[in-house]
């Protein structure tokens, strides 16, 4: 069984997954409180399935980009569980999980996380020669700037508020394909499925060195510098 | 050329600790969540007194103490208040390694003492308040908004706190 942990943003989730079966999923909204809420929720989820940590086949964790506190809380919990029992650990870029359910799509997908005050973290994915590929790497941006880059019908997935969905539709008309809130939500079960493929290929990460992914503006500044040009 | 925001910087004198608190409370009453309030001024210039008033205006029940050693204190009133003190921070990177951005770009109210040390990390739209020590009991306080949201806040504060226009800052 794979335990998947995604606390990359305030929209957090956990999943317990086994080949061909999703056993449990827990999705909740937190307010910078991941580190307090996470462990009890993991314990509860494992208890409902009577799974002991040492019997997990793998742990998947969302690597960011995302909230500084959230990504660290998830990574710390994942490492803390994996290390003592030598459980294989797989880190998945957060936006890969957002785009995952759309990977059979003919259209490009902008995968989005909220970075606060109108800022977004976003990356673009599409089919390239039959392979699902990240064609624009994750960047710190705004919805307005994303719209400027859209020239053909595009799916927008992930953390998009109602007013942002409205803005996409009014700016882009029929070029904006915005799935309903439930269909566009990021879920830990997607993380588990991406991790399962990697585990099957024995493509696992080094538990001691696995590190978060930080967001960059297209100009190359880290999210940290805060000069995103957002909020204009 | 003066930007439109220059007209909405205000400048006044507080004649006592109690007055500084009261003015902070007036500002606190107006907060709606998501504000970023940067405080600049020497030690003892009244920044923490202002925040104590602000907490009162936000209906925070607990006593507000200086977060100089904890760096970030969290209070729950009408909105979550993050009281941040960057006195011990010497490089922006140190503050960012504490997750400063999660607070600055979050949903609560952020008030930051020694904000000039992390100015580059502040969201564009914020309120900047500077405290000057004039004498034992007098402090000059200037307030400047840098974007629409805080610009409206400052106008509302001016109306509520002074009930009449205050001398504008000379450019
Ligand atoms: N008008 C005034 N406004 C604020 N504080 C004043 C004033 N007059 C005297 N004080 C005193 O100045 C000190 C301000 O302390 P504090 O608010 O902790 O400063 P800071 O946080 O800027 O270092 C307090 O001891 C307070 O009693
Ligand atoms: Mg102080």
Tab-separated table of N, CA and C in Angstrom, chain A residues 133-188:
chain	number	residue	atom	x	y	z
A	133	UNK	N	4.082	15.600	-21.340
A	133	UNK	CA	5.317	16.342	-21.091
A	133	UNK	C	5.040	17.702	-20.463
A	134	UNK	N	5.873	18.085	-19.529
A	134	UNK	CA	5.793	19.457	-19.023
A	134	UNK	C	6.510	20.339	-20.042
A	135	UNK	N	5.755	21.179	-20.747
A	135	UNK	CA	6.362	21.979	-21.816
A	135	UNK	C	6.769	23.370	-21.349
A	136	UNK	N	6.112	23.864	-20.292
A	136	UNK	CA	6.563	25.131	-19.676
A	136	UNK	C	6.764	24.850	-18.192
A	137	UNK	N	7.976	25.015	-17.685
A	137	UNK	CA	8.247	24.665	-16.282
A	137	UNK	C	7.507	25.574	-15.307
A	138	UNK	N	7.420	25.116	-14.064
A	138	UNK	CA	6.652	25.875	-13.072
A	138	UNK	C	7.234	27.264	-12.885
A	139	UNK	N	6.336	28.217	-12.812
A	139	UNK	CA	6.737	29.612	-12.688
A	139	UNK	C	5.743	30.340	-11.793
A	140	UNK	N	6.219	31.440	-11.210
A	140	UNK	CA	5.371	32.306	-10.401
A	140	UNK	C	4.749	33.329	-11.328
A	141	UNK	N	3.417	33.398	-11.340
A	141	UNK	CA	2.782	34.257	-12.328
A	141	UNK	C	1.425	34.743	-11.822
A	142	UNK	N	0.671	35.352	-12.716
A	142	UNK	CA	-0.696	35.763	-12.389
A	142	UNK	C	-1.607	35.230	-13.494
A	143	UNK	N	-2.909	35.216	-13.210
A	143	UNK	CA	-3.844	34.695	-14.194
A	143	UNK	C	-3.815	35.531	-15.482
A	144	UNK	N	-3.700	36.834	-15.307
A	144	UNK	CA	-3.632	37.723	-16.469
A	144	UNK	C	-2.469	37.331	-17.389
A	145	UNK	N	-1.334	37.088	-16.775
A	145	UNK	CA	-0.156	36.737	-17.571
A	145	UNK	C	-0.334	35.382	-18.251
A	146	UNK	N	-1.003	34.446	-17.555
A	146	UNK	CA	-1.258	33.138	-18.163
A	146	UNK	C	-2.138	33.304	-19.404
A	147	UNK	N	-3.169	34.137	-19.252
A	147	UNK	CA	-4.107	34.337	-20.367
A	147	UNK	C	-3.369	34.847	-21.608
A	148	UNK	N	-2.389	35.708	-21.388
A	148	UNK	CA	-1.637	36.262	-22.513
A	148	UNK	C	-0.898	35.176	-23.294
A	149	UNK	N	-0.663	34.030	-22.656
A	149	UNK	CA	0.107	32.976	-23.308
A	149	UNK	C	-0.769	31.937	-24.014
A	150	UNK	N	-2.107	32.126	-23.907
A	150	UNK	CA	-3.006	31.102	-24.440
A	150	UNK	C	-3.436	31.441	-25.863
A	151	UNK	N	-3.186	30.520	-26.793
A	151	UNK	CA	-3.582	30.798	-28.174
A	151	UNK	C	-4.548	29.749	-28.724
A	152	UNK	N	-4.673	28.626	-28.024
A	152	UNK	CA	-5.600	27.585	-28.484
A	152	UNK	C	-6.364	27.068	-27.275
A	153	UNK	N	-7.444	26.308	-27.487
A	153	UNK	CA	-8.222	25.809	-26.345
A	153	UNK	C	-7.327	25.082	-25.337
A	154	UNK	N	-7.477	25.469	-24.078
A	154	UNK	CA	-6.572	25.022	-23.026
A	154	UNK	C	-7.369	24.667	-21.778
A	155	UNK	N	-6.960	23.584	-21.121
A	155	UNK	CA	-7.587	23.192	-19.853
A	155	UNK	C	-6.862	23.888	-18.705
A	156	UNK	N	-7.635	24.436	-17.775
A	156	UNK	CA	-7.056	25.053	-16.575
A	156	UNK	C	-7.448	24.216	-15.373
A	157	UNK	N	-6.448	23.648	-14.692
A	157	UNK	CA	-6.739	22.714	-13.601
A	157	UNK	C	-6.028	23.152	-12.335
A	158	UNK	N	-6.558	22.711	-11.198
A	158	UNK	CA	-5.907	22.987	-9.920
A	158	UNK	C	-6.649	24.030	-9.113
A	159	UNK	N	-5.912	24.815	-8.367
A	159	UNK	CA	-6.524	25.789	-7.461
A	159	UNK	C	-6.928	27.042	-8.215
A	160	UNK	N	-8.172	27.063	-8.620
A	160	UNK	CA	-8.730	28.200	-9.344
A	160	UNK	C	-10.000	28.589	-8.604
A	161	UNK	N	-10.069	29.828	-8.133
A	161	UNK	CA	-11.259	30.256	-7.393
A	161	UNK	C	-12.397	30.508	-8.380
A	162	UNK	N	-13.601	30.690	-7.827
A	162	UNK	CA	-14.765	30.954	-8.670
A	162	UNK	C	-14.536	32.216	-9.502
A	163	UNK	N	-13.990	33.255	-8.874
A	163	UNK	CA	-13.817	34.503	-9.627
A	163	UNK	C	-12.708	34.363	-10.668
A	164	UNK	N	-11.708	33.532	-10.373
A	164	UNK	CA	-10.669	33.295	-11.380
A	164	UNK	C	-11.221	32.505	-12.571
A	165	UNK	N	-12.106	31.551	-12.289
A	165	UNK	CA	-12.730	30.787	-13.377
A	165	UNK	C	-13.527	31.736	-14.269
A	166	UNK	N	-14.219	32.663	-13.619
A	166	UNK	CA	-15.016	33.647	-14.339
A	166	UNK	C	-14.109	34.515	-15.223
A	167	UNK	N	-12.992	34.939	-14.648
A	167	UNK	CA	-12.041	35.775	-15.387
A	167	UNK	C	-11.502	35.023	-16.611
A	168	UNK	N	-11.176	33.735	-16.427
A	168	UNK	CA	-10.670	32.927	-17.540
A	168	UNK	C	-11.696	32.878	-18.662
A	169	UNK	N	-12.960	32.649	-18.291
A	169	UNK	CA	-13.996	32.529	-19.316
A	169	UNK	C	-14.221	33.854	-20.020
A	170	UNK	N	-14.183	34.947	-19.278
A	170	UNK	CA	-14.450	36.217	-19.945
A	170	UNK	C	-13.251	36.665	-20.787
A	171	UNK	N	-12.049	36.366	-20.337
A	171	UNK	CA	-10.862	36.756	-21.105
A	171	UNK	C	-10.652	35.882	-22.338
A	172	UNK	N	-10.902	34.568	-22.183
A	172	UNK	CA	-10.513	33.627	-23.240
A	172	UNK	C	-11.685	32.994	-23.989
A	173	UNK	N	-12.902	33.229	-23.498
A	173	UNK	CA	-14.069	32.664	-24.176
A	173	UNK	C	-13.955	31.155	-24.289
A	174	UNK	N	-14.188	30.646	-25.494
A	174	UNK	CA	-14.227	29.195	-25.670
A	174	UNK	C	-12.841	28.558	-25.592
A	175	UNK	N	-11.804	29.367	-25.533
A	175	UNK	CA	-10.457	28.801	-25.398
A	175	UNK	C	-10.163	28.353	-23.964
A	176	UNK	N	-10.977	28.820	-23.005
A	176	UNK	CA	-10.754	28.423	-21.608
A	176	UNK	C	-11.636	27.234	-21.257
A	177	UNK	N	-11.019	26.094	-21.028
A	177	UNK	CA	-11.767	24.923	-20.574
A	177	UNK	C	-11.479	24.798	-19.080
A	178	UNK	N	-12.479	25.130	-18.257
A	178	UNK	CA	-12.276	25.094	-16.810
A	178	UNK	C	-13.160	23.999	-16.216
A	179	UNK	N	-12.567	22.839	-15.870
A	179	UNK	CA	-13.369	21.765	-15.280
A	179	UNK	C	-14.037	22.241	-13.981
A	180	UNK	N	-15.091	21.564	-13.566
A	180	UNK	CA	-15.806	21.957	-12.346
A	180	UNK	C	-14.866	21.849	-11.142
A	181	UNK	N	-15.209	22.509	-10.021
A	181	UNK	CA	-14.291	22.537	-8.870
A	181	UNK	C	-13.824	21.147	-8.422
A	182	UNK	N	-14.713	20.178	-8.379
A	182	UNK	CA	-14.306	18.844	-7.924
A	182	UNK	C	-13.374	18.188	-8.942
A	183	UNK	N	-13.663	18.409	-10.215
A	183	UNK	CA	-12.853	17.752	-11.252
A	183	UNK	C	-11.474	18.381	-11.400
A	184	UNK	N	-11.354	19.649	-11.039
A	184	UNK	CA	-10.051	20.300	-11.209
A	184	UNK	C	-9.199	20.267	-9.938
A	185	UNK	N	-9.738	19.701	-8.845
A	185	UNK	CA	-9.015	19.723	-7.571
A	185	UNK	C	-7.804	18.792	-7.582
A	186	UNK	N	-6.784	19.204	-6.843
A	186	UNK	CA	-5.591	18.371	-6.681
A	186	UNK	C	-5.894	17.327	-5.607
A	187	UNK	N	-5.500	16.088	-5.835
A	187	UNK	CA	-5.818	15.030	-4.873
A	187	UNK	C	-4.606	14.150	-4.660
A	188	UNK	N	-4.443	13.705	-3.415
A	188	UNK	CA	-3.294	12.867	-3.077
A	188	UNK	C	-3.335	11.531	-3.814
